[in-house]
Amino acid sequence: MLKIGLIREGKIPSDNRVALTPAQCKWISKNRTDIAVMVQQSNTRCYSDKEYRAAGMEVKEDMSECDILLGIKEVPANILLPGKTYLFFSHTKKLQPSNQKLLQTIIQKSITLVDYECLEHEDGTRIIGFGFFAGVVGAHNGMMAYGTRTNAYHLDRVNSTKSLQQLIHTYFGLKIPPVKIAVTGSGRVAHGILEVMNLLGIHEVEPDHYLSKEFVYPVYVHLKAANLYKASDGSLYSRDHFHEHPAAYECLFKKYLAHTDILMNGVYWEKNIPRLFEMEDLSSKDFRIKTIADVTDDKLGSVPCNLGDTSIENPIYGVDKT
């Protein structure tokens, strides 16, 4: 019998997500008698141990008898069990130096790692990754942060609501000042950001109008890759060529710095892709941006003032522009 274990999140701050819900575990047990699901005790999951027990799952501390272990975030190197197969987001695909030791330990302990980030459909699109709701949450929290900073309006933390419908109700009657918002990206994250823009009644404008006009109502511009990058030799943007040779391109976002109050970043980034701006741009008198919601969350990545992870309890920090 194959034994699957849902492990407790060991990274601090702890993530409350889980790979399988109690209902999914119950379905597996009912339909696959050759598979057993065990759950490691946890008091931080979005589902309680009691809910898993009610679904018929064994909840215990020791996961050593499991063949496959499912987590969400990086598993601390010191608690990795040798010889097991793990599934989690390792954050090593982009050669992040902060997780070099983790990858070395995985090799040393003869562990098979299946990184969610590397799972793809036949057409090359990711199966699991930041998606629509990451964009929704990131955009909401970005708008909340701007309102808190400027005292222009108030939004509750997104984790205080129980559903998207409840979140939508918090937007009724909300008056957003005439801010200009830049939304980057064209994937699932960006679509989540755009959903919040639409729910808030913020008007979309074309890039040329965004750069040349001021408005008496809030607006946003949606900047896809073709709006953000051009080849250094002056040729037009080509998606395939860009992904094969990102270093041959330069970013065009700097012209938006003087016209943007809020940046909602949903663009894909790797180390050879030009950043949206550089740290020295922060001190420029033309740097108008007051709030950045970096939903893609690459430390020192496309948004260079992303200094690393925050916590659910305290998700916002300030950056000294000087």
mmCIF file of C-alpha atoms in Angstrom, residues 15-256:
data_model
loop_
_atom_site.group_PDB
_atom_site.id
_atom_site.type_symbol
_atom_site.label_atom_id
_atom_site.label_comp_id
_atom_site.label_asym_id
_atom_site.label_seq_id
_atom_site.Cartn_x
_atom_site.Cartn_y
_atom_site.Cartn_z
ATOM 1 C CA ASP A 15 1.713 28.771 5.877
ATOM 2 C CA ASN A 16 -1.876 27.750 6.627
ATOM 3 C CA ARG A 17 -2.481 26.105 3.245
ATOM 4 C CA VAL A 18 -2.518 22.337 2.762
ATOM 5 C CA ALA A 19 -2.104 20.094 -0.282
ATOM 6 C CA LEU A 20 -5.284 18.042 0.265
ATOM 7 C CA THR A 21 -8.552 18.998 1.946
ATOM 8 C CA PRO A 22 -10.371 16.586 4.289
ATOM 9 C CA ALA A 23 -12.941 15.955 1.524
ATOM 10 C CA GLN A 24 -10.205 15.083 -0.977
ATOM 11 C CA CYS A 25 -8.558 12.741 1.509
ATOM 12 C CA LYS A 26 -11.894 11.027 2.109
ATOM 13 C CA TRP A 27 -12.411 10.621 -1.655
ATOM 14 C CA ILE A 28 -8.973 9.023 -2.048
ATOM 15 C CA SER A 29 -9.637 6.592 0.801
ATOM 16 C CA LYS A 30 -13.009 5.624 -0.656
ATOM 17 C CA ASN A 31 -11.908 5.229 -4.277
ATOM 18 C CA ARG A 32 -8.301 4.036 -3.923
ATOM 19 C CA THR A 33 -8.020 1.210 -1.425
ATOM 20 C CA ASP A 34 -4.338 0.854 -2.355
ATOM 21 C CA ILE A 35 -3.552 4.324 -0.978
ATOM 22 C CA ALA A 36 -3.579 5.459 2.646
ATOM 23 C CA VAL A 37 -3.472 9.130 3.623
ATOM 24 C CA MET A 38 -2.030 10.200 6.967
ATOM 25 C CA VAL A 39 -2.007 13.702 8.407
ATOM 26 C CA GLN A 40 0.674 15.203 10.620
ATOM 27 C CA GLN A 41 -0.648 17.137 13.592
ATOM 28 C CA SER A 42 -0.830 20.905 13.073
ATOM 29 C CA ASN A 43 -2.504 23.843 14.786
ATOM 30 C CA THR A 44 -1.837 26.310 11.960
ATOM 31 C CA ARG A 45 -3.631 24.718 8.986
ATOM 32 C CA CYS A 46 -6.783 26.215 7.519
ATOM 33 C CA TYR A 47 -8.366 22.802 8.279
ATOM 34 C CA SER A 48 -8.164 21.471 11.831
ATOM 35 C CA ASP A 49 -6.921 18.047 12.890
ATOM 36 C CA LYS A 50 -10.493 17.381 14.043
ATOM 37 C CA GLU A 51 -11.803 17.883 10.496
ATOM 38 C CA TYR A 52 -9.328 15.338 9.109
ATOM 39 C CA ARG A 53 -10.246 12.827 11.820
ATOM 40 C CA ALA A 54 -13.932 13.360 10.988
ATOM 41 C CA ALA A 55 -13.077 12.474 7.371
ATOM 42 C CA GLY A 56 -11.592 9.186 8.577
ATOM 43 C CA MET A 57 -7.914 10.131 8.382
ATOM 44 C CA GLU A 58 -5.293 9.066 10.886
ATOM 45 C CA VAL A 59 -3.742 12.154 12.478
ATOM 46 C CA LYS A 60 -0.330 11.555 14.044
ATOM 47 C CA GLU A 61 3.077 13.114 14.585
ATOM 48 C CA ASP A 62 5.403 10.512 13.065
ATOM 49 C CA MET A 63 5.426 10.524 9.250
ATOM 50 C CA SER A 64 8.369 8.145 8.809
ATOM 51 C CA GLU A 65 6.229 5.282 7.456
ATOM 52 C CA CYS A 66 4.927 7.410 4.568
ATOM 53 C CA ASP A 67 6.312 6.968 1.055
ATOM 54 C CA ILE A 68 5.253 10.382 -0.275
ATOM 55 C CA LEU A 69 5.113 13.568 1.786
ATOM 56 C CA LEU A 70 3.065 16.568 0.649
ATOM 57 C CA GLY A 71 3.773 20.098 1.866
ATOM 58 C CA ILE A 72 3.419 23.650 0.598
ATOM 59 C CA LYS A 73 6.481 25.806 1.358
ATOM 60 C CA GLU A 74 10.129 24.761 1.752
ATOM 61 C CA VAL A 75 10.733 22.026 4.328
ATOM 62 C CA PRO A 76 13.525 22.971 6.766
ATOM 63 C CA ALA A 77 16.621 20.942 5.890
ATOM 64 C CA ASN A 78 17.028 19.565 9.406
ATOM 65 C CA ILE A 79 13.635 17.803 9.420
ATOM 66 C CA LEU A 80 13.788 16.225 5.948
ATOM 67 C CA LEU A 81 13.385 12.445 6.155
ATOM 68 C CA PRO A 82 16.005 10.500 4.127
ATOM 69 C CA GLY A 83 14.917 8.460 1.131
ATOM 70 C CA LYS A 84 11.416 9.905 0.885
ATOM 71 C CA THR A 85 9.620 11.553 -2.014
ATOM 72 C CA TYR A 86 8.588 15.120 -1.213
ATOM 73 C CA LEU A 87 6.263 17.482 -3.046
ATOM 74 C CA PHE A 88 6.494 21.187 -2.155
ATOM 75 C CA PHE A 89 7.524 24.577 -3.506
ATOM 76 C CA SER A 90 11.307 24.503 -3.029
ATOM 77 C CA HIS A 91 11.975 27.948 -4.557
ATOM 78 C CA THR A 92 15.162 26.675 -6.174
ATOM 79 C CA LYS A 93 14.228 26.722 -9.877
ATOM 80 C CA LYS A 94 15.618 30.234 -10.285
ATOM 81 C CA LEU A 95 18.804 29.257 -8.393
ATOM 82 C CA GLN A 96 17.763 31.226 -5.318
ATOM 83 C CA PRO A 97 20.888 31.318 -3.119
ATOM 84 C CA SER A 98 18.799 31.307 0.071
ATOM 85 C CA ASN A 99 17.741 27.696 -0.613
ATOM 86 C CA GLN A 100 21.067 26.311 -1.807
ATOM 87 C CA LYS A 101 21.569 24.451 1.478
ATOM 88 C CA LEU A 102 18.096 22.925 1.177
ATOM 89 C CA LEU A 103 18.866 21.523 -2.273
ATOM 90 C CA GLN A 104 22.223 20.171 -1.091
ATOM 91 C CA THR A 105 20.538 18.411 1.839
ATOM 92 C CA ILE A 106 17.929 16.882 -0.478
ATOM 93 C CA ILE A 107 20.743 15.361 -2.546
ATOM 94 C CA GLN A 108 22.701 14.212 0.511
ATOM 95 C CA LYS A 109 19.656 12.484 1.999
ATOM 96 C CA SER A 110 18.753 10.734 -1.299
ATOM 97 C CA ILE A 111 15.390 12.469 -1.403
ATOM 98 C CA THR A 112 13.256 12.654 -4.536
ATOM 99 C CA LEU A 113 11.907 16.192 -4.870
ATOM 100 C CA VAL A 114 8.876 16.946 -7.010
ATOM 101 C CA ASP A 115 8.680 20.728 -7.126
ATOM 102 C CA TYR A 116 5.163 22.008 -7.796
ATOM 103 C CA GLU A 117 6.714 24.865 -9.776
ATOM 104 C CA CYS A 118 8.127 22.383 -12.321
ATOM 105 C CA LEU A 119 4.925 20.442 -13.005
ATOM 106 C CA GLU A 120 3.702 21.284 -16.501
ATOM 107 C CA HIS A 121 0.983 20.348 -18.964
ATOM 108 C CA GLU A 122 2.011 19.012 -22.369
ATOM 109 C CA ASP A 123 1.893 22.525 -23.820
ATOM 110 C CA GLY A 124 4.408 23.753 -21.249
ATOM 111 C CA THR A 125 2.003 25.708 -19.041
ATOM 112 C CA ARG A 126 2.326 25.205 -15.305
ATOM 113 C CA ILE A 127 -0.139 22.907 -13.562
ATOM 114 C CA ILE A 128 0.296 24.493 -10.128
ATOM 115 C CA GLY A 129 1.397 28.026 -9.428
ATOM 116 C CA PHE A 130 0.411 31.496 -8.409
ATOM 117 C CA GLY A 131 -3.001 31.951 -9.909
ATOM 118 C CA PHE A 132 -6.121 34.035 -10.083
ATOM 119 C CA PHE A 133 -6.698 34.250 -6.347
ATOM 120 C CA ALA A 134 -3.084 35.195 -5.671
ATOM 121 C CA GLY A 135 -3.743 38.174 -7.921
ATOM 122 C CA VAL A 136 -7.005 38.969 -6.138
ATOM 123 C CA VAL A 137 -5.401 38.856 -2.697
ATOM 124 C CA GLY A 138 -2.304 40.769 -3.790
ATOM 125 C CA ALA A 139 -4.324 43.509 -5.470
ATOM 126 C CA HIS A 140 -6.670 43.855 -2.500
ATOM 127 C CA ASN A 141 -3.814 44.093 -0.036
ATOM 128 C CA GLY A 142 -2.051 46.589 -2.291
ATOM 129 C CA MET A 143 -5.128 48.810 -2.360
ATOM 130 C CA MET A 144 -5.506 48.345 1.397
ATOM 131 C CA ALA A 145 -1.891 49.424 1.936
ATOM 132 C CA TYR A 146 -2.342 52.556 -0.174
ATOM 133 C CA GLY A 147 -5.502 53.514 1.693
ATOM 134 C CA THR A 148 -3.797 52.977 5.039
ATOM 135 C CA ARG A 149 -0.764 55.027 4.044
ATOM 136 C CA THR A 150 -2.731 57.976 2.671
ATOM 137 C CA ASN A 151 -5.794 57.794 4.974
ATOM 138 C CA ALA A 152 -7.879 58.120 1.805
ATOM 139 C CA TYR A 153 -10.094 55.106 2.575
ATOM 140 C CA HIS A 154 -10.161 51.932 4.658
ATOM 141 C CA LEU A 155 -10.101 48.288 3.613
ATOM 142 C CA ASP A 156 -9.940 45.329 5.982
ATOM 143 C CA ARG A 157 -7.249 42.704 5.640
ATOM 144 C CA VAL A 158 -8.221 40.109 3.058
ATOM 145 C CA ASN A 159 -7.711 37.254 5.536
ATOM 146 C CA SER A 160 -10.526 38.675 7.667
ATOM 147 C CA THR A 161 -13.052 37.665 4.991
ATOM 148 C CA LYS A 162 -14.294 34.141 4.374
ATOM 149 C CA SER A 163 -15.087 34.199 0.659
ATOM 150 C CA LEU A 164 -14.730 36.173 -2.554
ATOM 151 C CA GLN A 165 -18.370 37.249 -2.294
ATOM 152 C CA GLN A 166 -17.766 38.653 1.179
ATOM 153 C CA LEU A 167 -14.667 40.427 -0.106
ATOM 154 C CA ILE A 168 -16.681 41.979 -2.939
ATOM 155 C CA HIS A 169 -19.189 43.354 -0.421
ATOM 156 C CA THR A 170 -16.394 45.350 1.243
ATOM 157 C CA TYR A 171 -16.015 47.308 -2.012
ATOM 158 C CA PHE A 172 -19.604 48.585 -2.059
ATOM 159 C CA GLY A 173 -19.631 52.355 -1.629
ATOM 160 C CA LEU A 174 -15.840 52.576 -1.436
ATOM 161 C CA LYS A 175 -14.501 55.762 -3.006
ATOM 162 C CA ILE A 176 -11.021 55.476 -4.486
ATOM 163 C CA PRO A 177 -9.232 58.795 -5.105
ATOM 164 C CA PRO A 178 -7.969 59.643 -8.626
ATOM 165 C CA VAL A 179 -4.904 57.409 -8.489
ATOM 166 C CA LYS A 180 -3.040 55.913 -11.431
ATOM 167 C CA ILE A 181 -2.298 52.196 -11.193
ATOM 168 C CA ALA A 182 0.043 50.152 -13.375
ATOM 169 C CA VAL A 183 -0.789 46.437 -13.669
ATOM 170 C CA THR A 184 1.947 44.264 -15.183
ATOM 171 C CA GLY A 185 1.719 40.743 -16.571
ATOM 172 C CA SER A 186 -0.715 38.689 -18.619
ATOM 173 C CA GLY A 187 -1.040 35.392 -16.750
ATOM 174 C CA ARG A 188 -3.366 34.098 -14.070
ATOM 175 C CA VAL A 189 -1.994 36.458 -11.426
ATOM 176 C CA ALA A 190 -2.583 39.489 -13.634
ATOM 177 C CA HIS A 191 -6.146 38.368 -14.332
ATOM 178 C CA GLY A 192 -6.789 38.245 -10.589
ATOM 179 C CA ILE A 193 -5.425 41.779 -10.229
ATOM 180 C CA LEU A 194 -7.607 42.970 -13.100
ATOM 181 C CA GLU A 195 -10.662 41.417 -11.452
ATOM 182 C CA VAL A 196 -10.111 43.598 -8.380
ATOM 183 C CA MET A 197 -9.605 46.673 -10.564
ATOM 184 C CA ASN A 198 -12.957 45.996 -12.211
ATOM 185 C CA LEU A 199 -14.729 45.230 -8.929
ATOM 186 C CA LEU A 200 -13.498 48.547 -7.546
ATOM 187 C CA GLY A 201 -14.830 50.353 -10.607
ATOM 188 C CA ILE A 202 -11.405 51.576 -11.687
ATOM 189 C CA HIS A 203 -11.298 52.551 -15.360
ATOM 190 C CA GLU A 204 -8.793 51.051 -17.795
ATOM 191 C CA VAL A 205 -6.925 53.450 -20.080
ATOM 192 C CA GLU A 206 -4.505 52.893 -22.937
ATOM 193 C CA PRO A 207 -0.756 53.319 -22.304
ATOM 194 C CA ASP A 208 -0.447 56.530 -24.339
ATOM 195 C CA HIS A 209 -3.326 58.183 -22.460
ATOM 196 C CA TYR A 210 -1.927 56.970 -19.146
ATOM 197 C CA LEU A 211 1.395 58.647 -19.912
ATOM 198 C CA SER A 212 -0.001 61.880 -21.296
ATOM 199 C CA LYS A 213 -3.053 62.675 -19.164
ATOM 200 C CA GLU A 214 -4.157 63.150 -15.577
ATOM 201 C CA PHE A 215 -7.641 62.039 -14.554
ATOM 202 C CA VAL A 216 -10.257 63.098 -12.007
ATOM 203 C CA TYR A 217 -11.124 59.444 -11.317
ATOM 204 C CA PRO A 218 -8.961 56.346 -10.621
ATOM 205 C CA VAL A 219 -7.501 54.588 -13.659
ATOM 206 C CA TYR A 220 -5.252 51.656 -14.422
ATOM 207 C CA VAL A 221 -3.124 50.627 -17.368
ATOM 208 C CA HIS A 222 -2.526 46.973 -18.201
ATOM 209 C CA LEU A 223 1.063 46.452 -19.353
ATOM 210 C CA LYS A 224 1.787 43.131 -21.025
ATOM 211 C CA ALA A 225 5.243 41.985 -22.076
ATOM 212 C CA ALA A 226 5.007 43.726 -25.447
ATOM 213 C CA ASN A 227 4.380 47.004 -23.581
ATOM 214 C CA LEU A 228 7.220 46.405 -21.141
ATOM 215 C CA TYR A 229 10.148 45.193 -23.246
ATOM 216 C CA LYS A 230 11.872 45.960 -26.509
ATOM 217 C CA ALA A 231 14.918 44.420 -28.140
ATOM 218 C CA SER A 232 18.127 46.359 -27.531
ATOM 219 C CA ASP A 233 18.792 46.394 -31.274
ATOM 220 C CA GLY A 234 15.546 48.271 -31.845
ATOM 221 C CA SER A 235 13.556 45.370 -33.261
ATOM 222 C CA LEU A 236 10.025 44.631 -32.115
ATOM 223 C CA TYR A 237 9.202 42.396 -29.173
ATOM 224 C CA SER A 238 8.962 38.688 -30.003
ATOM 225 C CA ARG A 239 7.613 36.419 -27.280
ATOM 226 C CA ASP A 240 9.631 33.361 -28.301
ATOM 227 C CA HIS A 241 12.836 35.327 -28.836
ATOM 228 C CA PHE A 242 12.336 37.159 -25.533
ATOM 229 C CA HIS A 243 12.051 33.938 -23.536
ATOM 230 C CA GLU A 244 15.080 32.463 -25.303
ATOM 231 C CA HIS A 245 17.234 35.612 -25.094
ATOM 232 C CA PRO A 246 15.882 37.882 -22.328
ATOM 233 C CA ALA A 247 19.233 39.636 -21.916
ATOM 234 C CA ALA A 248 18.844 40.988 -25.458
ATOM 235 C CA TYR A 249 15.928 43.141 -24.296
ATOM 236 C CA GLU A 250 15.532 46.275 -22.218
ATOM 237 C CA CYS A 251 12.617 47.261 -20.020
ATOM 238 C CA LEU A 252 10.377 50.188 -20.929
ATOM 239 C CA PHE A 253 8.693 50.604 -17.543
ATOM 240 C CA LYS A 254 10.851 53.516 -16.394
ATOM 241 C CA LYS A 255 8.752 55.925 -18.435
ATOM 242 C CA TYR A 256 5.787 54.965 -16.235
#
